[in-house]
mmCIF file of C-alpha atoms in Angstrom:
data_model
loop_
_atom_site.group_PDB
_atom_site.id
_atom_site.type_symbol
_atom_site.label_atom_id
_atom_site.label_comp_id
_atom_site.label_asym_id
_atom_site.label_seq_id
_atom_site.Cartn_x
_atom_site.Cartn_y
_atom_site.Cartn_z
ATOM 1 C CA UNK A 66 -10.652 -199.433 43.777
ATOM 2 C CA UNK A 67 -11.960 -199.419 48.029
ATOM 3 C CA UNK A 68 -15.244 -198.827 48.424
ATOM 4 C CA UNK A 69 -16.029 -197.608 51.847
ATOM 5 C CA UNK A 70 -19.689 -196.910 52.830
ATOM 6 C CA UNK A 71 -20.574 -194.388 55.151
ATOM 7 C CA UNK A 72 -24.787 -193.868 55.468
ATOM 8 C CA UNK A 73 -24.079 -191.383 58.484
ATOM 9 C CA UNK A 74 -21.471 -188.695 56.534
ATOM 10 C CA UNK A 75 -20.636 -185.945 59.251
ATOM 11 C CA UNK A 76 -19.340 -182.804 59.582
ATOM 12 C CA UNK A 77 -16.834 -183.126 62.552
ATOM 13 C CA UNK A 78 -15.993 -179.862 63.988
ATOM 14 C CA UNK A 79 -13.376 -179.326 66.945
ATOM 15 C CA UNK A 80 -13.454 -176.805 69.247
ATOM 16 C CA UNK A 81 -10.229 -176.249 71.634
ATOM 17 C CA UNK A 82 -10.183 -175.125 75.281
ATOM 18 C CA UNK A 83 -8.566 -174.879 77.736
ATOM 19 C CA UNK A 84 -10.780 -176.718 80.542
ATOM 20 C CA UNK A 85 -13.780 -177.506 79.678
ATOM 21 C CA UNK A 86 -15.916 -176.819 82.706
ATOM 22 C CA UNK A 87 -19.421 -177.778 82.992
ATOM 23 C CA UNK A 88 -21.874 -174.947 83.544
ATOM 24 C CA UNK A 89 -19.194 -172.635 82.390
ATOM 25 C CA UNK A 90 -19.058 -170.395 79.339
ATOM 26 C CA UNK A 91 -15.985 -171.092 77.281
ATOM 27 C CA UNK A 92 -13.392 -169.268 75.151
ATOM 28 C CA UNK A 93 -13.143 -171.291 72.415
ATOM 29 C CA UNK A 94 -9.080 -171.045 71.385
ATOM 30 C CA UNK A 95 -9.176 -173.244 67.285
ATOM 31 C CA UNK A 96 -11.536 -174.904 65.924
ATOM 32 C CA UNK A 97 -11.729 -177.452 62.744
ATOM 33 C CA UNK A 98 -13.860 -178.822 61.123
ATOM 34 C CA UNK A 99 -13.396 -181.114 58.773
ATOM 35 C CA UNK A 100 -15.571 -183.872 56.428
ATOM 36 C CA UNK A 101 -15.825 -186.679 58.902
ATOM 37 C CA UNK A 102 -17.524 -190.514 59.469
ATOM 38 C CA UNK A 103 -15.909 -193.666 59.166
ATOM 39 C CA UNK A 104 -16.191 -194.786 56.070
ATOM 40 C CA UNK A 105 -14.529 -191.194 54.811
ATOM 41 C CA UNK A 106 -11.583 -191.346 57.863
ATOM 42 C CA UNK A 107 -10.790 -195.385 56.395
ATOM 43 C CA UNK A 108 -10.847 -193.696 52.794
ATOM 44 C CA UNK A 109 -8.562 -190.777 53.478
ATOM 45 C CA UNK A 110 -5.989 -193.239 54.914
ATOM 46 C CA UNK A 111 -6.413 -195.697 51.802
ATOM 47 C CA UNK A 112 -5.770 -192.202 49.712
ATOM 48 C CA UNK A 113 -2.481 -192.049 51.421
ATOM 49 C CA UNK A 114 -0.792 -194.897 51.429
ATOM 50 C CA UNK A 115 -1.791 -195.164 47.340
ATOM 51 C CA UNK A 116 -5.170 -196.705 46.921
ATOM 52 C CA UNK A 117 -7.544 -195.686 44.438
ATOM 53 C CA UNK A 118 -10.558 -195.060 46.685
ATOM 54 C CA UNK A 119 -14.267 -193.545 46.316
ATOM 55 C CA UNK A 120 -16.273 -192.836 49.188
ATOM 56 C CA UNK A 121 -20.655 -193.548 49.071
ATOM 57 C CA UNK A 122 -23.842 -192.635 51.764
ATOM 58 C CA UNK A 123 -25.015 -190.090 51.891
ATOM 59 C CA UNK A 124 -25.606 -186.000 52.232
ATOM 60 C CA UNK A 125 -28.083 -183.507 51.509
ATOM 61 C CA UNK A 126 -28.651 -179.751 52.845
ATOM 62 C CA UNK A 127 -26.290 -176.213 53.957
ATOM 63 C CA UNK A 128 -24.311 -179.337 56.298
ATOM 64 C CA UNK A 129 -23.677 -181.611 53.301
ATOM 65 C CA UNK A 130 -22.713 -179.200 50.428
ATOM 66 C CA UNK A 131 -19.710 -177.676 52.749
ATOM 67 C CA UNK A 132 -18.669 -181.704 52.949
ATOM 68 C CA UNK A 133 -18.195 -182.060 49.356
ATOM 69 C CA UNK A 134 -17.183 -178.808 49.140
ATOM 70 C CA UNK A 135 -14.274 -179.994 51.534
ATOM 71 C CA UNK A 136 -13.715 -183.503 50.383
ATOM 72 C CA UNK A 137 -13.753 -181.967 46.887
ATOM 73 C CA UNK A 138 -9.673 -180.969 47.214
ATOM 74 C CA UNK A 139 -9.393 -184.925 49.494
ATOM 75 C CA UNK A 140 -7.996 -187.741 47.151
ATOM 76 C CA UNK A 141 -11.143 -189.781 47.659
ATOM 77 C CA UNK A 142 -13.521 -189.727 44.914
ATOM 78 C CA UNK A 143 -17.411 -188.102 45.469
ATOM 79 C CA UNK A 144 -20.094 -190.503 44.870
ATOM 80 C CA UNK A 145 -22.605 -189.941 47.640
ATOM 81 C CA UNK A 146 -25.769 -189.449 47.478
ATOM 82 C CA UNK A 147 -28.253 -186.885 47.837
ATOM 83 C CA UNK A 148 -30.729 -186.412 49.969
ATOM 84 C CA UNK A 149 -32.875 -183.935 51.342
ATOM 85 C CA UNK A 150 -31.951 -183.964 55.336
ATOM 86 C CA UNK A 151 -29.069 -182.216 55.883
ATOM 87 C CA UNK A 152 -26.140 -183.986 57.208
ATOM 88 C CA UNK A 153 -25.448 -184.154 60.701
ATOM 89 C CA UNK A 154 -22.942 -182.660 62.530
ATOM 90 C CA UNK A 155 -20.403 -183.851 65.129
ATOM 91 C CA UNK A 156 -18.403 -181.623 67.779
ATOM 92 C CA UNK A 157 -15.660 -182.371 70.345
ATOM 93 C CA UNK A 158 -14.888 -180.331 72.834
ATOM 94 C CA UNK A 159 -11.234 -181.152 73.398
ATOM 95 C CA UNK A 160 -9.376 -180.229 76.949
ATOM 96 C CA UNK A 161 -6.255 -179.032 76.972
ATOM 97 C CA UNK A 162 -5.822 -179.603 80.954
ATOM 98 C CA UNK A 163 -6.696 -182.777 81.175
ATOM 99 C CA UNK A 164 -6.438 -184.341 77.742
ATOM 100 C CA UNK A 165 -9.858 -185.840 77.387
ATOM 101 C CA UNK A 166 -12.311 -184.913 74.763
ATOM 102 C CA UNK A 167 -16.306 -184.913 75.094
ATOM 103 C CA UNK A 168 -18.558 -186.000 71.618
ATOM 104 C CA UNK A 169 -21.400 -184.477 70.466
ATOM 105 C CA UNK A 170 -22.881 -186.849 67.881
ATOM 106 C CA UNK A 171 -26.245 -185.627 65.848
ATOM 107 C CA UNK A 172 -28.605 -188.446 64.232
ATOM 108 C CA UNK A 173 -28.325 -187.197 60.932
ATOM 109 C CA UNK A 174 -30.797 -186.885 58.334
ATOM 110 C CA UNK A 175 -34.466 -189.079 58.017
ATOM 111 C CA UNK A 176 -33.313 -190.675 54.718
ATOM 112 C CA UNK A 177 -36.724 -191.155 52.572
ATOM 113 C CA UNK A 178 -37.711 -195.057 50.866
ATOM 114 C CA UNK A 179 -36.731 -193.857 47.785
ATOM 115 C CA UNK A 180 -33.393 -191.924 48.914
ATOM 116 C CA UNK A 181 -31.870 -196.034 49.617
ATOM 117 C CA UNK A 182 -33.274 -197.141 46.656
ATOM 118 C CA UNK A 183 -31.359 -194.738 44.868
ATOM 119 C CA UNK A 184 -28.658 -195.435 46.803
ATOM 120 C CA UNK A 185 -28.518 -199.373 45.586
ATOM 121 C CA UNK A 186 -28.159 -198.079 42.710
ATOM 122 C CA UNK A 187 -26.036 -196.907 42.654
ATOM 123 C CA UNK A 188 -23.863 -199.085 45.466
ATOM 124 C CA UNK A 189 -24.417 -201.498 42.342
ATOM 125 C CA UNK A 190 -22.619 -199.792 40.128
ATOM 126 C CA UNK A 191 -19.955 -199.213 42.315
ATOM 127 C CA UNK A 192 -19.193 -203.075 43.222
ATOM 128 C CA UNK A 193 -18.828 -203.333 39.646
ATOM 129 C CA UNK A 194 -15.574 -201.792 39.491
ATOM 130 C CA UNK A 195 -14.917 -202.176 43.606
ATOM 131 C CA UNK A 196 -11.600 -204.665 44.776
ATOM 132 C CA UNK A 197 -12.898 -204.553 48.132
ATOM 133 C CA UNK A 198 -16.143 -202.582 50.730
ATOM 134 C CA UNK A 199 -16.552 -201.466 53.307
ATOM 135 C CA UNK A 200 -19.449 -200.907 55.472
ATOM 136 C CA UNK A 201 -18.794 -198.574 58.291
ATOM 137 C CA UNK A 202 -20.622 -196.724 61.147
ATOM 138 C CA UNK A 203 -23.908 -195.715 62.687
ATOM 139 C CA UNK A 204 -27.079 -195.683 60.872
ATOM 140 C CA UNK A 205 -28.916 -192.451 59.909
ATOM 141 C CA UNK A 206 -32.647 -192.243 60.968
ATOM 142 C CA UNK A 207 -34.943 -193.491 58.622
ATOM 143 C CA UNK A 208 -32.419 -196.752 57.248
ATOM 144 C CA UNK A 209 -33.742 -200.520 58.531
ATOM 145 C CA UNK A 210 -32.100 -201.747 61.128
ATOM 146 C CA UNK A 211 -30.839 -204.659 58.776
ATOM 147 C CA UNK A 212 -29.315 -202.319 56.131
ATOM 148 C CA UNK A 213 -25.497 -203.360 56.407
ATOM 149 C CA UNK A 214 -27.124 -207.580 56.285
ATOM 150 C CA UNK A 215 -28.682 -206.007 52.554
ATOM 151 C CA UNK A 216 -25.140 -204.923 51.704
ATOM 152 C CA UNK A 217 -23.417 -207.663 52.880
ATOM 153 C CA UNK A 218 -25.581 -209.834 50.075
ATOM 154 C CA UNK A 219 -25.048 -207.364 47.735
ATOM 155 C CA UNK A 220 -20.868 -206.960 47.571
ATOM 156 C CA UNK A 221 -21.001 -211.260 48.570
ATOM 157 C CA UNK A 222 -23.572 -211.388 45.420
ATOM 158 C CA UNK A 223 -20.846 -209.456 42.715
ATOM 159 C CA UNK A 224 -17.937 -211.328 44.643
ATOM 160 C CA UNK A 225 -16.130 -208.786 46.819
ATOM 161 C CA UNK A 226 -15.613 -208.450 49.901
ATOM 162 C CA UNK A 227 -16.755 -207.092 51.919
ATOM 163 C CA UNK A 228 -16.275 -205.730 55.755
ATOM 164 C CA UNK A 229 -18.791 -204.619 58.156
ATOM 165 C CA UNK A 230 -17.868 -202.135 61.163
ATOM 166 C CA UNK A 231 -20.313 -201.262 63.421
ATOM 167 C CA UNK A 232 -22.189 -202.590 66.397
ATOM 168 C CA UNK A 233 -25.353 -203.041 68.106
ATOM 169 C CA UNK A 234 -28.416 -204.442 66.502
ATOM 170 C CA UNK A 235 -27.306 -203.834 62.767
ATOM 171 C CA UNK A 236 -24.026 -205.858 63.755
ATOM 172 C CA UNK A 237 -26.317 -208.253 64.659
ATOM 173 C CA UNK A 238 -28.493 -208.644 61.499
ATOM 174 C CA UNK A 239 -24.982 -207.733 59.309
ATOM 175 C CA UNK A 240 -22.952 -210.803 60.480
ATOM 176 C CA UNK A 241 -25.610 -213.548 59.727
ATOM 177 C CA UNK A 242 -25.176 -212.082 55.606
ATOM 178 C CA UNK A 243 -21.390 -213.543 56.487
ATOM 179 C CA UNK A 244 -19.523 -210.781 56.118
ATOM 180 C CA UNK A 245 -15.577 -211.386 55.099
ATOM 181 C CA UNK A 246 -14.460 -209.312 57.909
ATOM 182 C CA UNK A 247 -16.201 -207.816 60.864
ATOM 183 C CA UNK A 248 -13.937 -204.966 63.629
ATOM 184 C CA UNK A 249 -15.550 -204.367 66.301
ATOM 185 C CA UNK A 250 -14.303 -203.091 69.507
ATOM 186 C CA UNK A 251 -14.092 -205.063 72.641
ATOM 187 C CA UNK A 252 -17.629 -202.895 73.791
ATOM 188 C CA UNK A 253 -19.440 -203.895 70.720
ATOM 189 C CA UNK A 254 -17.653 -207.244 70.762
ATOM 190 C CA UNK A 255 -18.785 -207.967 74.329
ATOM 191 C CA UNK A 256 -22.925 -206.712 73.220
ATOM 192 C CA UNK A 257 -22.811 -208.860 70.084
ATOM 193 C CA UNK A 258 -21.675 -211.978 72.576
ATOM 194 C CA UNK A 259 -22.363 -211.546 75.941
ATOM 195 C CA UNK A 260 -18.596 -212.519 76.901
ATOM 196 C CA UNK A 261 -15.547 -210.039 78.618
ATOM 197 C CA UNK A 262 -13.781 -212.004 77.612
ATOM 198 C CA UNK A 263 -11.536 -211.441 74.189
ATOM 199 C CA UNK A 264 -10.602 -214.896 72.814
ATOM 200 C CA UNK A 265 -13.727 -216.673 73.075
ATOM 201 C CA UNK A 266 -15.468 -213.466 72.170
ATOM 202 C CA UNK A 267 -14.161 -213.136 69.155
ATOM 203 C CA UNK A 268 -14.244 -217.483 67.962
ATOM 204 C CA UNK A 269 -17.718 -216.506 69.019
ATOM 205 C CA UNK A 270 -18.319 -213.640 66.660
ATOM 206 C CA UNK A 271 -16.750 -216.532 63.942
ATOM 207 C CA UNK A 272 -19.957 -218.655 64.994
ATOM 208 C CA UNK A 273 -21.956 -215.724 64.803
ATOM 209 C CA UNK A 274 -21.660 -215.945 60.299
ATOM 210 C CA UNK A 275 -18.687 -213.683 60.395
ATOM 211 C CA UNK A 276 -15.117 -215.491 58.515
ATOM 212 C CA UNK A 277 -12.789 -213.449 59.794
ATOM 213 C CA UNK A 278 -13.321 -211.573 63.241
ATOM 214 C CA UNK A 279 -10.310 -208.299 64.259
ATOM 215 C CA UNK A 280 -11.557 -206.901 67.386
ATOM 216 C CA UNK A 281 -9.299 -203.861 68.315
ATOM 217 C CA UNK A 282 -8.183 -204.264 72.350
ATOM 218 C CA UNK A 283 -7.342 -200.353 72.722
ATOM 219 C CA UNK A 284 -3.417 -199.561 73.361
ATOM 220 C CA UNK A 285 -3.161 -203.967 73.971
ATOM 221 C CA UNK A 286 -3.170 -203.651 69.343
ATOM 222 C CA UNK A 287 -5.374 -206.235 67.202
ATOM 223 C CA UNK A 288 -6.985 -209.589 68.322
ATOM 224 C CA UNK A 289 -7.768 -211.453 65.048
ATOM 225 C CA UNK A 290 -9.880 -214.960 64.811
ATOM 226 C CA UNK A 291 -9.675 -216.080 61.553
ATOM 227 C CA UNK A 292 -9.886 -219.622 59.057
ATOM 228 C CA UNK A 293 -6.391 -219.050 59.188
ATOM 229 C CA UNK A 294 -5.002 -219.098 62.578
ATOM 230 C CA UNK A 295 -5.584 -216.563 65.699
ATOM 231 C CA UNK A 296 -3.142 -213.868 66.156
ATOM 232 C CA UNK A 297 -3.174 -210.924 68.243
ATOM 233 C CA UNK A 298 -0.908 -208.030 66.873
ATOM 234 C CA UNK A 299 0.524 -205.083 69.716
ATOM 235 C CA UNK A 300 2.424 -202.284 69.184
ATOM 236 C CA UNK A 301 5.918 -202.473 70.616
ATOM 237 C CA UNK A 302 4.963 -198.998 73.184
ATOM 238 C CA UNK A 303 2.078 -197.190 74.246
ATOM 239 C CA UNK A 304 1.266 -194.053 72.351
ATOM 240 C CA UNK A 305 -0.376 -190.950 73.545
ATOM 241 C CA UNK A 306 -2.432 -188.688 71.627
ATOM 242 C CA UNK A 307 -5.489 -188.550 70.100
ATOM 243 C CA UNK A 308 -7.638 -191.562 70.057
ATOM 244 C CA UNK A 309 -10.313 -190.380 67.079
ATOM 245 C CA UNK A 310 -10.273 -192.477 63.749
ATOM 246 C CA UNK A 311 -7.205 -194.987 65.086
ATOM 247 C CA UNK A 312 -10.081 -197.791 64.867
ATOM 248 C CA UNK A 313 -11.138 -196.216 60.946
ATOM 249 C CA UNK A 314 -7.301 -196.203 59.898
ATOM 250 C CA UNK A 315 -6.754 -200.087 61.221
ATOM 251 C CA UNK A 316 -9.739 -200.701 59.231
ATOM 252 C CA UNK A 317 -8.316 -199.034 56.021
ATOM 253 C CA UNK A 318 -4.986 -201.083 56.600
ATOM 254 C CA UNK A 319 -6.787 -204.719 56.880
ATOM 255 C CA UNK A 320 -8.364 -203.716 53.616
ATOM 256 C CA UNK A 321 -5.064 -202.171 52.113
ATOM 257 C CA UNK A 322 -3.441 -205.878 53.244
ATOM 258 C CA UNK A 323 -6.448 -207.663 51.996
ATOM 259 C CA UNK A 324 -6.261 -206.039 48.700
ATOM 260 C CA UNK A 325 -2.844 -206.265 48.285
ATOM 261 C CA UNK A 326 -2.081 -210.148 49.276
ATOM 262 C CA UNK A 327 -0.605 -210.025 52.867
ATOM 263 C CA UNK A 328 -1.066 -212.296 55.238
ATOM 264 C CA UNK A 329 -2.736 -211.998 58.391
ATOM 265 C CA UNK A 330 0.186 -211.451 60.422
ATOM 266 C CA UNK A 331 1.119 -208.620 57.635
ATOM 267 C CA UNK A 332 -2.194 -207.354 57.748
ATOM 268 C CA UNK A 333 -2.348 -206.760 61.311
ATOM 269 C CA UNK A 334 0.983 -205.228 61.563
ATOM 270 C CA UNK A 335 -0.210 -202.974 59.622
ATOM 271 C CA UNK A 336 -3.536 -202.325 60.447
ATOM 272 C CA UNK A 337 -1.278 -201.819 64.740
ATOM 273 C CA UNK A 338 0.910 -199.601 63.277
ATOM 274 C CA UNK A 339 -1.287 -197.779 61.197
ATOM 275 C CA UNK A 340 -3.492 -196.905 64.111
ATOM 276 C CA UNK A 341 -0.627 -195.769 66.555
ATOM 277 C CA UNK A 342 0.186 -193.685 63.912
ATOM 278 C CA UNK A 343 -3.491 -192.421 64.078
ATOM 279 C CA UNK A 344 -3.020 -191.683 67.517
ATOM 280 C CA UNK A 345 -0.251 -189.446 66.844
ATOM 281 C CA UNK A 346 -1.796 -187.472 64.094
ATOM 282 C CA UNK A 347 -3.899 -183.874 64.731
ATOM 283 C CA UNK A 348 -7.242 -185.177 63.109
ATOM 284 C CA UNK A 349 -9.442 -188.185 62.616
ATOM 285 C CA UNK A 350 -8.354 -189.542 58.545
ATOM 286 C CA UNK A 351 -4.640 -189.028 59.093
ATOM 287 C CA UNK A 352 -1.056 -190.963 60.361
ATOM 288 C CA UNK A 353 2.030 -189.609 61.031
ATOM 289 C CA UNK A 354 3.874 -191.242 58.195
ATOM 290 C CA UNK A 355 7.464 -191.151 59.809
ATOM 291 C CA UNK A 356 5.862 -192.782 62.818
ATOM 292 C CA UNK A 357 4.393 -195.337 61.195
ATOM 293 C CA UNK A 358 7.603 -196.182 58.873
ATOM 294 C CA UNK A 359 9.253 -196.453 62.569
ATOM 295 C CA UNK A 360 6.197 -198.596 64.047
ATOM 296 C CA UNK A 361 5.722 -200.916 61.654
ATOM 297 C CA UNK A 362 8.301 -203.434 61.484
ATOM 298 C CA UNK A 363 8.578 -203.831 65.731
ATOM 299 C CA UNK A 364 4.942 -204.290 66.182
ATOM 300 C CA UNK A 365 4.512 -208.238 68.006
ATOM 301 C CA UNK A 366 2.251 -210.472 66.427
ATOM 302 C CA UNK A 367 1.276 -213.275 68.235
ATOM 303 C CA UNK A 368 -0.583 -216.576 67.144
ATOM 304 C CA UNK A 369 -2.218 -218.254 69.477
ATOM 305 C CA UNK A 370 -1.570 -221.958 69.186
ATOM 306 C CA UNK A 371 -4.213 -223.976 70.875
ATOM 307 C CA UNK A 372 -8.019 -224.022 70.106
ATOM 308 C CA UNK A 373 -7.807 -222.344 66.510
ATOM 309 C CA UNK A 374 -11.635 -221.939 65.088
ATOM 310 C CA UNK A 375 -12.261 -224.296 62.536
ATOM 311 C CA UNK A 376 -14.245 -222.443 59.353
#
């Protein structure tokens, strides 16, 4: 099975309005609620690809109960650890007039030392059956900034490939623990390395400790610096829709390719096609299956043949 960790899970709420106007009262045309958080989105995509997936992290309070109730009919197995605090909500206001989305993210429950200890015990147990693990998203209050570094070290000790998808100081600390793969977006990569030039930044991130780096470049696809080479993978054409969750689907594609033994170009093609097909789907954690099958063989993967970084 593939294990995904969402320390700051959320109940995602989307309001759709005709037009978002500051300081005005709005009539909401549609409300959509879904279990959310990056790792939960990743697990749902993995399940749709035919993998057994398990989600862990924290859930608590009335919102946590709703999240788990909504997660139950979905295929990912729920191994979330109960906390006393209330699981956060994320509120997205989708503006039909412009196509833009305004996001409001709550901080999440404060996790106590005892709750963190209980999570670590559960995490170690789950690693015994894991083919790979993804550590995804922000940290809730109460969790120390080096938490992901600790989880990376535990996965490496269990000989489980580990992917880290976070940003800021948790990424900086986590990369020093030498994860097998990190997947920052362009802004996260620039903040980590101080460089806005993607190729230079991905290589610098590898020197900081990551075994491989796959950077999300938005419509330009993915750039990967690995021990086997450096590649850029791009979708065949731009796609319009809701980009929420596209990066999570890319993570699912990379994990799927890892556990099935695909080459790096094949992993990148799968990740890019899934990401584009997610933009065409109505919500994070889902992708347009027909679009994915059509896009996959048309993803362009180009190798950078000079100056490939060493291991």
